[in-house]
Tab-separated table of C-alpha atoms in Angstrom:
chain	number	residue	atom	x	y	z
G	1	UNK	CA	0.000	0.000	0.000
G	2	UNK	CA	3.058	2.436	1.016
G	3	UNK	CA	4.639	1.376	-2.537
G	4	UNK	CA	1.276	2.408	-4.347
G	5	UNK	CA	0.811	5.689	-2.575
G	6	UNK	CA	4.080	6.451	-3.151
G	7	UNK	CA	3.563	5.889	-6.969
G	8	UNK	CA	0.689	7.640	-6.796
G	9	UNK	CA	2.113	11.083	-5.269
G	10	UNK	CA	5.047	10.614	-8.082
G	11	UNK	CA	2.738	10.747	-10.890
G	12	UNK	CA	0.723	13.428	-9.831
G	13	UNK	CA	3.640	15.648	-8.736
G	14	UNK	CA	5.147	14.895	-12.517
G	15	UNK	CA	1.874	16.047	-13.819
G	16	UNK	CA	1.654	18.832	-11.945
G	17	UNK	CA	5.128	19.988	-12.773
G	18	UNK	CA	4.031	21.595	-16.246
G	19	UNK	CA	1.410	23.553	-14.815
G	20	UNK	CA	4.077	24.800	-12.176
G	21	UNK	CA	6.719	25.781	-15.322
G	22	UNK	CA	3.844	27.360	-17.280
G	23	UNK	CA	2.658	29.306	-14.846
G	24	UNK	CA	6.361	30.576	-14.381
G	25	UNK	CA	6.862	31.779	-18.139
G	26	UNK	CA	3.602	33.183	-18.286
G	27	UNK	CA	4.748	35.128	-15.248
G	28	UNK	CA	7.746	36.256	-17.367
G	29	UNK	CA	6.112	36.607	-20.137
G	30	UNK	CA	3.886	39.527	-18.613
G	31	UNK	CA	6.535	41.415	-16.513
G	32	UNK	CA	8.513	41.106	-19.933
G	33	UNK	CA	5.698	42.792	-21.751
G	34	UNK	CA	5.880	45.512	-19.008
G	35	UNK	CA	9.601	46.178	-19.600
G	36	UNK	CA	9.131	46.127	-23.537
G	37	UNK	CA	6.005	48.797	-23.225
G	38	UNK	CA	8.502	50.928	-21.356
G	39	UNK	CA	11.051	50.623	-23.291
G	40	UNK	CA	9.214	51.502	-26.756
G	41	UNK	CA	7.935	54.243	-24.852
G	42	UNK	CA	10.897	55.730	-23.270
G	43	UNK	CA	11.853	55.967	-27.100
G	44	UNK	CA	8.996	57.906	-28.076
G	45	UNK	CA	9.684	60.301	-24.850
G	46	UNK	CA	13.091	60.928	-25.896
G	47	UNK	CA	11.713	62.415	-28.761
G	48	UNK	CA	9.686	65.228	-26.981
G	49	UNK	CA	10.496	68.460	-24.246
G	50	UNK	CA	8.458	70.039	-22.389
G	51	UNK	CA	7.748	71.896	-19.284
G	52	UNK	CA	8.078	70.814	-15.304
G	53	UNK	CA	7.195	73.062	-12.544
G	54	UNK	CA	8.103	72.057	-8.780
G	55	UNK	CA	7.195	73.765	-6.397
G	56	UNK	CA	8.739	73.727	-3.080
G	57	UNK	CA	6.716	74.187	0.313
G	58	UNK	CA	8.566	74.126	4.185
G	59	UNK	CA	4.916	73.683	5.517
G	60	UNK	CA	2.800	76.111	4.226
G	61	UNK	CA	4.944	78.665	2.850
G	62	UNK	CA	6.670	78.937	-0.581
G	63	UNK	CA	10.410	78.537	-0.499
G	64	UNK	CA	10.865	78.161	-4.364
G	65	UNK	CA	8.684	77.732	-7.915
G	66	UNK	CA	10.742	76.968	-10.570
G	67	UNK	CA	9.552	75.858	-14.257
G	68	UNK	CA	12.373	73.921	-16.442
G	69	UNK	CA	12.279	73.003	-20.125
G	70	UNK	CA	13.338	69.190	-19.677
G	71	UNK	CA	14.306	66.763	-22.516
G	72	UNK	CA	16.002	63.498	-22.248
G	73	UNK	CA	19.782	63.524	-23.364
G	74	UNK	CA	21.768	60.339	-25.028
G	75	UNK	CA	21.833	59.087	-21.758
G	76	UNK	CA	18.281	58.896	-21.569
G	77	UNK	CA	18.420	61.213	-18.247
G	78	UNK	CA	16.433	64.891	-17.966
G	79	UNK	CA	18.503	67.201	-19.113
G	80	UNK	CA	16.988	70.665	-17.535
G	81	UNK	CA	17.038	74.749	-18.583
G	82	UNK	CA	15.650	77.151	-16.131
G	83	UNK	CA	13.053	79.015	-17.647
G	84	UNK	CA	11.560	81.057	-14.632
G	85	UNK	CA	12.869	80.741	-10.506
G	86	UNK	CA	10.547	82.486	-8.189
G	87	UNK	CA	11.649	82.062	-4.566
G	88	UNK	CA	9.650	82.601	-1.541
G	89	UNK	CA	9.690	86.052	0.835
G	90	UNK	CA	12.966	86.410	3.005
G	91	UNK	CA	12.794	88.425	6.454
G	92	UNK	CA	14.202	91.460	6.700
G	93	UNK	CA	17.263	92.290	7.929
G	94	UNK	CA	20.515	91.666	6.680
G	95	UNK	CA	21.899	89.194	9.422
G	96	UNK	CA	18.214	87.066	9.200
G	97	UNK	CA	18.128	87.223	5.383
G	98	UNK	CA	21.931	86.074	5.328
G	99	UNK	CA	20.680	82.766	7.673
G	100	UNK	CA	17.373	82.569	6.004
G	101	UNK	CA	19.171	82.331	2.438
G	102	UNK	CA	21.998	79.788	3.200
G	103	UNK	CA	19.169	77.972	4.561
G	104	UNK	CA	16.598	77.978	1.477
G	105	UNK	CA	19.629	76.881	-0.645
G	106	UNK	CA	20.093	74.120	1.309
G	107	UNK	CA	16.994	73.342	0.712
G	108	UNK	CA	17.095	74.010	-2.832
G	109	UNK	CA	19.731	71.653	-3.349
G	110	UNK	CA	17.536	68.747	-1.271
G	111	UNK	CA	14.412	69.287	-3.219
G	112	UNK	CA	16.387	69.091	-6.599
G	113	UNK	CA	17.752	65.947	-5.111
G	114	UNK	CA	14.521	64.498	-4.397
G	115	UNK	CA	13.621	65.339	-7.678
G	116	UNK	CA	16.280	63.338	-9.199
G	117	UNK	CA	14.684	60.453	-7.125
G	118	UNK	CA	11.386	60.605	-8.626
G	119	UNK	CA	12.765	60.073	-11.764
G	120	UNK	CA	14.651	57.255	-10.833
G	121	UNK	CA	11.665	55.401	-10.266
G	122	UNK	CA	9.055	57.220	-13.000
G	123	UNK	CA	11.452	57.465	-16.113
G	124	UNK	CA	10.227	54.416	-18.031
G	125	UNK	CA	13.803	54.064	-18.923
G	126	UNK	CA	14.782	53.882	-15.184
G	127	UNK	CA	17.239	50.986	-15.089
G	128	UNK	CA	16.824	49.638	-11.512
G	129	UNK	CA	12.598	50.316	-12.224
G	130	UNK	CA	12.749	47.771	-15.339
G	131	UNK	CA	15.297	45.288	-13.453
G	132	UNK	CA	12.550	45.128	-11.318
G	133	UNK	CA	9.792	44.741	-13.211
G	134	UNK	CA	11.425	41.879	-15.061
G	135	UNK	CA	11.221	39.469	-12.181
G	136	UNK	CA	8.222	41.212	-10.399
G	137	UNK	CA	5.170	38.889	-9.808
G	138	UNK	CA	2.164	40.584	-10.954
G	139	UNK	CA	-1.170	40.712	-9.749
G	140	UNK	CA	-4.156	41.259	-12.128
G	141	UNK	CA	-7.074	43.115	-10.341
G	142	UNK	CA	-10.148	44.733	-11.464
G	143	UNK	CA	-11.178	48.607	-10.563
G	144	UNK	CA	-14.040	49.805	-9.092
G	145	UNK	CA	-15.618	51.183	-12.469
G	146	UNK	CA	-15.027	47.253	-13.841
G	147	UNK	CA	-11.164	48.282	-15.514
G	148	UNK	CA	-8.750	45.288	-16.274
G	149	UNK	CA	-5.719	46.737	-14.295
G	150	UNK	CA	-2.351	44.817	-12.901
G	151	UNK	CA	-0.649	45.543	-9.724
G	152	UNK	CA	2.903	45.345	-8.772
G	153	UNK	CA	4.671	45.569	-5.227
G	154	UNK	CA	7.709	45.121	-4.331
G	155	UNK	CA	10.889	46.358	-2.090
G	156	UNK	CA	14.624	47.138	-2.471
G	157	UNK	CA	13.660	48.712	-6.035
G	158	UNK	CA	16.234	51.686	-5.829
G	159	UNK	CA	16.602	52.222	-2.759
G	160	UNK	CA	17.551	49.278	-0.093
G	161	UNK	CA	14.478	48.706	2.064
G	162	UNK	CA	12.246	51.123	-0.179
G	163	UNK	CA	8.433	49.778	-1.152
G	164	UNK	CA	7.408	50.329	-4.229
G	165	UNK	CA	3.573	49.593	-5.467
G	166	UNK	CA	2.703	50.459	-8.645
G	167	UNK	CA	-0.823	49.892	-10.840
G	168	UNK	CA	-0.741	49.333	-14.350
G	169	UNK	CA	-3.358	49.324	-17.095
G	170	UNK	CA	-4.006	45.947	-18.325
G	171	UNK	CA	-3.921	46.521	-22.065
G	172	UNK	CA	-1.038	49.116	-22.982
G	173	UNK	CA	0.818	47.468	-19.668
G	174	UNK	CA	1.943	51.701	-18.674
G	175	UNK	CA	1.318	53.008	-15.291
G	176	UNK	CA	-1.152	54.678	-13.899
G	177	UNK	CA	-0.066	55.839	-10.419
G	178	UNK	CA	2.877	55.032	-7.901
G	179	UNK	CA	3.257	55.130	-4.341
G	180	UNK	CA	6.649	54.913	-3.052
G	181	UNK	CA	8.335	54.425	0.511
G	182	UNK	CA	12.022	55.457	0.739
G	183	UNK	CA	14.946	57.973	2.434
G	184	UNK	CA	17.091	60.078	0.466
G	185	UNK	CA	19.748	61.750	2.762
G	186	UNK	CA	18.569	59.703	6.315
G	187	UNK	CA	14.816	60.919	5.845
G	188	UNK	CA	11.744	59.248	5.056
G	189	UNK	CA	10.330	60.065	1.782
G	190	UNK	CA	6.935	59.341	0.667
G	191	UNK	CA	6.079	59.601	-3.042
G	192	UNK	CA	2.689	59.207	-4.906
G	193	UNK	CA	2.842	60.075	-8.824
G	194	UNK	CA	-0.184	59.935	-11.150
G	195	UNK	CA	0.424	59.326	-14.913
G	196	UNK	CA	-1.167	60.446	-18.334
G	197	UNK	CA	-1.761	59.344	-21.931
G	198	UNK	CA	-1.194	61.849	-24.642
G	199	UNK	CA	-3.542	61.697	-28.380
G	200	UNK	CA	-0.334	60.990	-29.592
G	201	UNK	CA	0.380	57.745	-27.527
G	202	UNK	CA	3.259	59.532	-25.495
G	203	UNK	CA	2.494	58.153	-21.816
G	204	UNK	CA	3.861	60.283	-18.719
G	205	UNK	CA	4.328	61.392	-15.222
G	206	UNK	CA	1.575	64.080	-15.002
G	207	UNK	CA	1.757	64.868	-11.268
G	208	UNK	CA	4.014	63.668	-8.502
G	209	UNK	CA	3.695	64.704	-4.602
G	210	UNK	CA	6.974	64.194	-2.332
G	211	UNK	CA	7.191	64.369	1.319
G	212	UNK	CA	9.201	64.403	4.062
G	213	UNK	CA	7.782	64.324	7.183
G	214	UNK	CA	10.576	65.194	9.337
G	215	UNK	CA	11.824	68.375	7.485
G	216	UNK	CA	7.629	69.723	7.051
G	217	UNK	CA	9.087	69.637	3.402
G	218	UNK	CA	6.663	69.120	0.587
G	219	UNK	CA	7.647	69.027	-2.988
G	220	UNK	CA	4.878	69.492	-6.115
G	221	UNK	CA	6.297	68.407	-9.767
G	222	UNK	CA	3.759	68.940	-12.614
G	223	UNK	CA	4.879	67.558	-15.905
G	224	UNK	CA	3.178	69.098	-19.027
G	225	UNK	CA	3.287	71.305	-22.532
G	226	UNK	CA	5.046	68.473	-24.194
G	227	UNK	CA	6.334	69.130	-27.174
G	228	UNK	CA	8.044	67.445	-30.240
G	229	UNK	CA	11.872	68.188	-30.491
G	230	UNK	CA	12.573	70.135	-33.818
């Protein structure tokens, strides 16, 4: 009787083993799709500029609104020129304006740094992003108003100990928003980023919203006005 059971487990654990392997490259198959969709449109994005406007808040007050004309360079990273900086009101005085100014580009320099972030993990060319997605297991789920969407979570993405979710559409494969966990300089980031479709395919961060708790710091970026390159 031990003999037969035995048998019997074998053969149905050999003909389960197909299922097991299928399952696997259909798996890869889909988080490949995802790559390739970002890919072919990471090429169509190089192809554009257009405008970004981040806006910097230390809790409710302006510090700095700045608007860039961004394309992509051979690299395939934003290359910026500053079209228009309008900083927030200093204190009078010229010891407290001195402080207050060393201090606002200090914090100039962090936003632009946490800038850089979000495109680490938007750009659909982001390296560590696709490396990702091309062993990611991915969910398929269905939105409220009945849409075939996928959903993707993971950690360790760019960051060590970051989580990243992000929700895809279920026919072009392209995001549709992000929420992100991290630290950039020994503080906790938080980062939610909403994405948009252009007429003429071109898919793109629209809106992304970073903050960090600890320094009251809230950073706006608004993607938009994009534009073939001549």
């Amino acid at each position: 009787m031990n003999r037969m059971n035995t048998l019997w487990i074998a053969l149905a654990a050999a003909l389960m083993l197909p299922l097991t392997a299928l399952a696997q490259v259909r798996n890869e198959g889909l988080a490949n799709g995802i790559v390739a969709a970002r890919q072919k449109n990471a090429t169509m994005l190089a192809q554009y500029n257009w405008n970004c406007r981040t806006e910097v808040l230390k809790g409710e007050a302006m510090q700095d609104l700045r608007i860039d004309l961004v394309n992509l360079g051979p690299d395939g990273q934003p290359q910026r020129t500053l079209l228009n900086d309008q900083q927030g009101r200093l204190p009078g005085g010229f010891f407290r304006k001195a402080i207050a100014e060393g201090q606002r580009k200090k914090l100039e320099k962090f936003a632009e740094g946490l800038g850089k972030l979000v495109d680490q993990y938007t750009l659909p060319a982001g390296g560590k992003v696709v490396e990702f997605l091309s062993q990611a297991q991915v969910q398929p789920i269905t939105s409220p108003d009945g849409r075939s969407l996928l959903q993707v979570n993971g950690s360790g993405v760019v960051v060590p100990g970051d989580t990243f979710s992000m929700t895809l559409d279920g026919a072009s494969l392209l995001p549709t928003s992000v929420q992100i966990s991290t630290t950039f300089e020994g503080d906790q980031v938080t980062i939610s980023a909403t994405f948009k479709t252009m007429n003429s395919g071109l898919h793109h961060l629209q809106y992304a919203t970073v903050e960090v708790p600890s320094k009251s710091l809230t950073v706006n970026i608004h993607n938009y006005d994009y534009v073939p390159n001549d």
